[in-house]
Amino acid sequence: MTGKLEEGTIKGREGGAPALYFRARLPAVADTKAVLGLLHGYADHAERYDHVVAELVPRGVGVVALDMRGHGRSEGPRGYCDRFDDFLSDALELGKLVDERAKPSGAGKFLFGHSFGGLVATLSMLTSPKEYKGLLLSGPFFGLGLEVPALKVLAGKVASRLVPKLGLPIGLTGKDVTHDPERARAYETDPLVFKQAKARWFTETQAAQADAFARAGTLSVPLLEMFGAADHVASPEAGKRFFDAAGHSDKTWAPKADLFHEILNEPSYKELCAEMADWMLARV
C-alpha cells in the first residue's frame, strides 16, 4: 500500500466530548484526487476497513476513518449515545479531518458510511453537506433486515427511558455478515467488536431513520448506494425506499446479488472498491 499510516485522537467540541480515534492514509499530494471520510457500522471500528483503504489509495483516493464515540479505540460507553446527534457531532469532527487532508492537493471530498455509519453519514449530509462532492453508502441501516417482535420493540422503548444503557445481545455471527470464512472468524474474535446493542441507541436510531426518510428529498449531493441482496441485517427494501426518495438527480442504486451485509468484507470486495473509486473520480 502506498501512503504512510497516520493515527491520532481528536477532542470533540461539545463539553465533555470523548476523545475520538482516527486513522488516515493518503497517496502522495500530487497523486491525491479525492479524500474519503469513512464511518463504520455499529459495534464496528475503523481498522476493519484497512483492506478497503489498501485498494483505494493506489487509485488516488485517500481515506480518513474515524472510530465514533463508544466504538473501537474512541472513548465513551460501548455503543451508547444520549442522543443521535452525538454521532452527528463525531461526523463533523471527521469532516474537519478530511478538510485538512484534502486542502494541500485540492482533492474532492466524499463521505462514506456502512450500515449504522451509513445512517449517520446520511443525516450528517442532510444536515450539513459542507463541500462534499458525494455520499457513498454500503448497506445503510434505514431499517432492520429481519422483523423485530412488537413486544421486544416495546420493551426496548421502556428500557430506553428507565435503563438506557441496558445492553441486549445483537445476535450476529461472522457467517451472518460475510461469505469469507477468514473474515467471518476475524469478526467473531475481534476484541473491539462488541456484541450488545444499548436500549437508548436503539430508540434514537429508530427516530433517526424516520428523520432520514422525512428529509430524503433535500439531499443535495450525488449518491451511490450499494446493498447486498442477501443482507439480513439492514433492509434492502428500506434502502431502496430512501434511494427513490433522495432528491439529487445524480444517484446510483447498486444492488449486489447474493452478498451479505458487509459487502466490503465479501470475497469480491476489490471489485466493489474499484467501483467506488471510479464513481468518485468521475465526480471530482
Coordinates of C-alpha atoms in Angstrom, one line a residue:
M1 CA 0.0 0.0 0.0
T2 CA 1.3 3.5 -0.8
G3 CA 1.0 6.3 1.7
K4 CA 2.0 6.3 5.3
L5 CA -0.5 5.5 8.0
E6 CA -1.4 8.4 10.3
E7 CA -3.1 7.7 13.6
G8 CA -4.3 10.1 16.3
T9 CA -7.1 11.3 18.5
I10 CA -9.1 14.5 18.5
K11 CA -11.4 16.0 21.1
G12 CA -14.9 16.9 20.2
R13 CA -16.2 20.5 20.6
E14 CA -19.1 19.9 22.9
G15 CA -18.5 19.9 26.7
G16 CA -17.3 16.6 28.0
A17 CA -16.9 15.2 24.5
P18 CA -14.9 11.9 24.3
A19 CA -11.6 11.7 22.5
L20 CA -12.1 10.2 19.1
Y21 CA -9.5 7.9 17.4
F22 CA -8.8 8.2 13.7
R23 CA -6.5 6.6 11.1
A24 CA -5.7 8.2 7.7
R25 CA -3.7 7.1 4.7
L26 CA -3.2 9.3 1.6
P27 CA -1.3 9.0 -1.7
A28 CA 1.4 11.5 -2.4
V29 CA 0.0 15.0 -2.7
A30 CA 0.4 15.1 -6.4
D31 CA -1.4 11.8 -6.8
T32 CA -4.3 12.6 -4.5
K33 CA -7.5 13.2 -6.5
A34 CA -10.1 12.6 -3.7
V35 CA -10.2 12.2 0.1
L36 CA -12.9 10.0 1.6
G37 CA -14.2 10.3 5.1
L38 CA -15.3 6.8 6.4
L39 CA -17.8 6.0 9.1
H40 CA -18.0 2.3 10.3
G41 CA -21.1 0.4 11.4
Y42 CA -22.5 -0.3 14.8
A43 CA -20.2 -2.4 17.1
D44 CA -17.6 -1.9 14.3
H45 CA -14.4 0.2 14.1
A46 CA -12.1 1.9 11.5
E47 CA -9.3 -0.6 11.4
R48 CA -11.6 -3.2 9.9
Y49 CA -11.6 -1.2 6.7
D50 CA -7.8 -1.2 6.2
H51 CA -8.1 -3.7 3.3
V52 CA -10.6 -1.2 1.6
V53 CA -8.1 1.6 2.1
A54 CA -5.4 -0.5 0.5
E55 CA -7.5 -0.7 -2.6
L56 CA -8.4 3.0 -2.8
V57 CA -5.1 4.7 -2.1
P58 CA -3.3 3.4 -5.2
R59 CA -6.2 4.7 -7.2
G60 CA -5.7 8.3 -5.9
V61 CA -8.3 8.2 -3.2
G62 CA -7.1 9.0 0.3
V63 CA -9.1 7.8 3.3
V64 CA -9.7 9.2 6.8
A65 CA -11.5 6.7 9.0
L66 CA -12.9 7.6 12.4
D67 CA -14.0 5.5 15.4
M68 CA -17.3 7.0 16.5
R69 CA -17.7 7.5 20.2
G70 CA -18.2 4.3 22.2
H71 CA -16.6 2.3 19.4
G72 CA -13.1 0.9 18.6
R73 CA -10.4 3.0 20.2
S74 CA -12.5 6.0 20.9
E75 CA -13.7 7.0 24.4
G76 CA -17.3 6.5 25.6
P77 CA -19.5 3.7 26.8
R78 CA -19.6 0.9 24.2
G79 CA -22.4 1.5 21.7
Y80 CA -24.2 4.2 23.7
C81 CA -25.4 7.6 23.0
D82 CA -27.6 10.1 25.0
R83 CA -29.0 11.3 21.6
F84 CA -28.4 10.5 18.0
D85 CA -26.9 14.0 17.5
D86 CA -23.9 12.8 19.5
F87 CA -22.8 10.8 16.4
L88 CA -23.5 13.7 14.1
S89 CA -21.0 15.7 16.2
D90 CA -18.5 12.9 15.5
A91 CA -19.2 13.1 11.8
L92 CA -18.5 16.9 12.0
E93 CA -15.1 16.1 13.5
L94 CA -14.4 13.7 10.7
G95 CA -15.3 16.4 8.2
K96 CA -12.6 18.6 9.8
L97 CA -10.0 15.9 9.4
V98 CA -11.0 15.4 5.8
D99 CA -10.8 19.1 5.1
E100 CA -7.3 19.3 6.5
R101 CA -6.0 16.4 4.4
A102 CA -7.7 17.4 1.2
K103 CA -6.5 21.0 1.2
P104 CA -2.9 20.5 0.1
S105 CA -3.9 18.7 -3.1
G106 CA -7.2 20.5 -3.7
A107 CA -8.8 17.0 -3.8
G108 CA -12.5 16.4 -4.0
K109 CA -14.1 15.3 -0.7
F110 CA -16.6 12.5 -0.3
L111 CA -18.3 10.8 2.7
F112 CA -18.9 7.1 3.1
G113 CA -20.8 5.1 5.7
H114 CA -21.5 1.5 6.2
S115 CA -24.7 0.2 7.9
F116 CA -25.3 2.4 11.0
G117 CA -22.4 4.6 9.8
G118 CA -24.4 5.0 6.6
L119 CA -27.4 6.3 8.6
V120 CA -25.0 8.7 10.4
A121 CA -23.4 9.8 7.1
T122 CA -26.8 10.4 5.5
L123 CA -28.1 12.5 8.4
S124 CA -24.9 14.4 8.5
M125 CA -25.1 15.1 4.8
L126 CA -28.7 16.2 5.1
T127 CA -27.9 18.5 8.0
S128 CA -24.5 19.9 6.9
P129 CA -23.4 18.9 3.4
K130 CA -20.3 21.2 3.7
E131 CA -18.3 20.9 0.5
Y132 CA -18.6 17.1 -0.1
K133 CA -19.0 16.1 -3.7
G134 CA -20.9 12.9 -3.0
L135 CA -22.3 10.4 -0.5
L136 CA -21.4 6.7 -0.7
L137 CA -23.4 4.1 1.3
S138 CA -22.8 0.4 1.9
G139 CA -25.8 -1.5 3.4
P140 CA -27.1 1.7 5.1
F141 CA -29.2 1.0 8.2
F142 CA -32.5 2.6 7.2
G143 CA -34.5 -0.4 8.5
L144 CA -34.0 -3.8 10.0
G145 CA -33.5 -6.7 7.7
L146 CA -35.5 -9.0 10.0
E147 CA -38.7 -8.1 11.7
V148 CA -38.5 -7.5 15.4
P149 CA -41.4 -8.7 17.5
A150 CA -43.6 -5.8 18.7
L151 CA -43.2 -6.8 22.3
K152 CA -39.4 -6.6 22.0
V153 CA -39.7 -3.1 20.4
L154 CA -42.0 -2.0 23.3
A155 CA -39.5 -3.4 25.8
G156 CA -36.7 -1.5 24.1
K157 CA -38.6 1.8 24.3
V158 CA -39.3 1.3 28.0
A159 CA -35.7 0.3 28.7
S160 CA -34.5 3.4 26.8
R161 CA -36.3 5.6 29.4
L162 CA -35.6 3.6 32.5
V163 CA -32.3 1.8 31.9
P164 CA -30.9 3.5 28.8
K165 CA -27.5 1.7 29.0
L166 CA -29.1 -1.7 29.1
G167 CA -27.4 -4.0 26.6
L168 CA -29.2 -6.7 24.6
P169 CA -27.4 -9.4 22.5
I170 CA -27.0 -8.3 18.9
G171 CA -27.1 -11.9 17.9
L172 CA -24.9 -11.7 14.8
T173 CA -22.1 -14.1 13.9
G174 CA -19.4 -13.8 11.3
K175 CA -21.3 -16.0 8.9
D176 CA -24.2 -13.6 9.0
V177 CA -22.2 -10.8 7.6
T178 CA -19.8 -12.3 5.0
H179 CA -19.2 -15.4 2.9
D180 CA -15.5 -15.2 3.6
P181 CA -14.6 -17.8 6.3
E182 CA -11.4 -16.0 7.4
R183 CA -13.1 -12.6 7.8
A184 CA -16.1 -14.3 9.5
R185 CA -13.7 -15.7 12.1
A186 CA -12.0 -12.4 12.5
Y187 CA -15.3 -10.7 13.1
E188 CA -16.1 -13.1 16.0
T189 CA -12.7 -12.9 17.7
D190 CA -12.1 -9.1 17.3
P191 CA -11.9 -7.7 20.8
L192 CA -13.1 -4.3 19.5
V193 CA -16.3 -5.7 18.0
F194 CA -18.8 -5.8 20.9
K195 CA -21.8 -8.0 21.0
Q196 CA -24.6 -5.9 22.6
A197 CA -26.9 -3.1 21.5
K198 CA -27.8 -0.4 24.0
A199 CA -31.5 0.4 24.6
R200 CA -31.1 4.2 24.1
W201 CA -29.1 3.7 20.9
F202 CA -31.9 1.6 19.5
T203 CA -34.7 4.1 20.1
E204 CA -32.5 7.0 19.0
T205 CA -31.7 5.2 15.8
Q206 CA -35.3 4.4 15.0
A207 CA -36.1 8.2 15.3
A208 CA -33.1 9.0 13.1
Q209 CA -34.3 6.5 10.4
A210 CA -37.7 8.3 10.4
D211 CA -35.9 11.6 10.1
A212 CA -33.8 10.4 7.2
F213 CA -36.9 9.4 5.2
A214 CA -38.7 12.6 6.0
R215 CA -35.8 14.7 4.7
A216 CA -34.6 12.4 1.8
G217 CA -35.9 14.8 -0.8
T218 CA -33.5 17.5 0.4
L219 CA -30.3 15.5 -0.4
S220 CA -28.1 18.0 -2.3
V221 CA -25.2 15.8 -3.4
P222 CA -24.7 12.7 -5.7
L223 CA -25.5 9.4 -4.1
L224 CA -24.0 5.9 -4.6
E225 CA -25.9 3.3 -2.6
M226 CA -24.6 -0.3 -2.6
F227 CA -26.6 -3.1 -1.0
G228 CA -26.1 -6.9 -0.6
A229 CA -29.2 -8.5 -2.0
A230 CA -28.9 -11.2 0.7
D231 CA -28.4 -8.7 3.6
H232 CA -30.2 -9.9 6.7
V233 CA -29.1 -7.1 8.9
A234 CA -30.1 -3.9 7.1
S235 CA -33.2 -3.9 4.9
P236 CA -32.5 -3.6 1.2
E237 CA -36.2 -2.6 0.7
A238 CA -35.8 0.3 3.1
G239 CA -32.5 1.2 1.4
K240 CA -34.3 1.4 -2.0
R241 CA -37.1 3.5 -0.5
F242 CA -34.6 6.0 0.7
F243 CA -32.8 5.9 -2.7
D244 CA -36.0 6.5 -4.6
A245 CA -36.9 9.5 -2.3
A246 CA -33.4 11.0 -2.5
G247 CA -33.6 14.5 -4.0
H248 CA -30.4 14.7 -6.1
S249 CA -30.8 13.7 -9.7
D250 CA -27.3 12.1 -9.8
K251 CA -27.9 8.9 -7.9
T252 CA -26.8 5.3 -8.5
W253 CA -28.6 2.2 -7.0
A254 CA -26.1 -0.7 -7.0
P255 CA -27.5 -4.0 -5.6
K256 CA -25.1 -6.9 -5.3
A257 CA -26.6 -10.3 -5.9
D258 CA -26.1 -12.9 -3.2
L259 CA -23.9 -10.7 -1.0
F260 CA -24.4 -10.4 2.8
H261 CA -24.4 -7.3 4.9
E262 CA -20.7 -6.5 4.9
I263 CA -20.2 -6.3 1.2
L264 CA -16.7 -4.8 1.6
N265 CA -15.7 -7.9 3.5
E266 CA -17.0 -10.3 0.9
P267 CA -14.6 -12.1 -1.5
S268 CA -15.5 -9.7 -4.3
Y269 CA -14.6 -6.6 -2.2
K270 CA -11.8 -5.5 -4.6
E271 CA -14.3 -5.1 -7.4
L272 CA -16.6 -3.0 -5.2
C273 CA -13.7 -0.8 -4.1
A274 CA -12.8 -0.2 -7.8
E275 CA -16.5 0.7 -8.4
M276 CA -16.4 3.2 -5.5
A277 CA -13.1 4.8 -6.7
D278 CA -14.4 5.1 -10.3
W279 CA -17.6 6.7 -9.1
M280 CA -15.7 9.3 -7.0
L281 CA -13.1 10.1 -9.6
A282 CA -15.9 10.7 -12.2
R283 CA -17.3 13.4 -9.9
V284 CA -14.1 15.1 -8.7

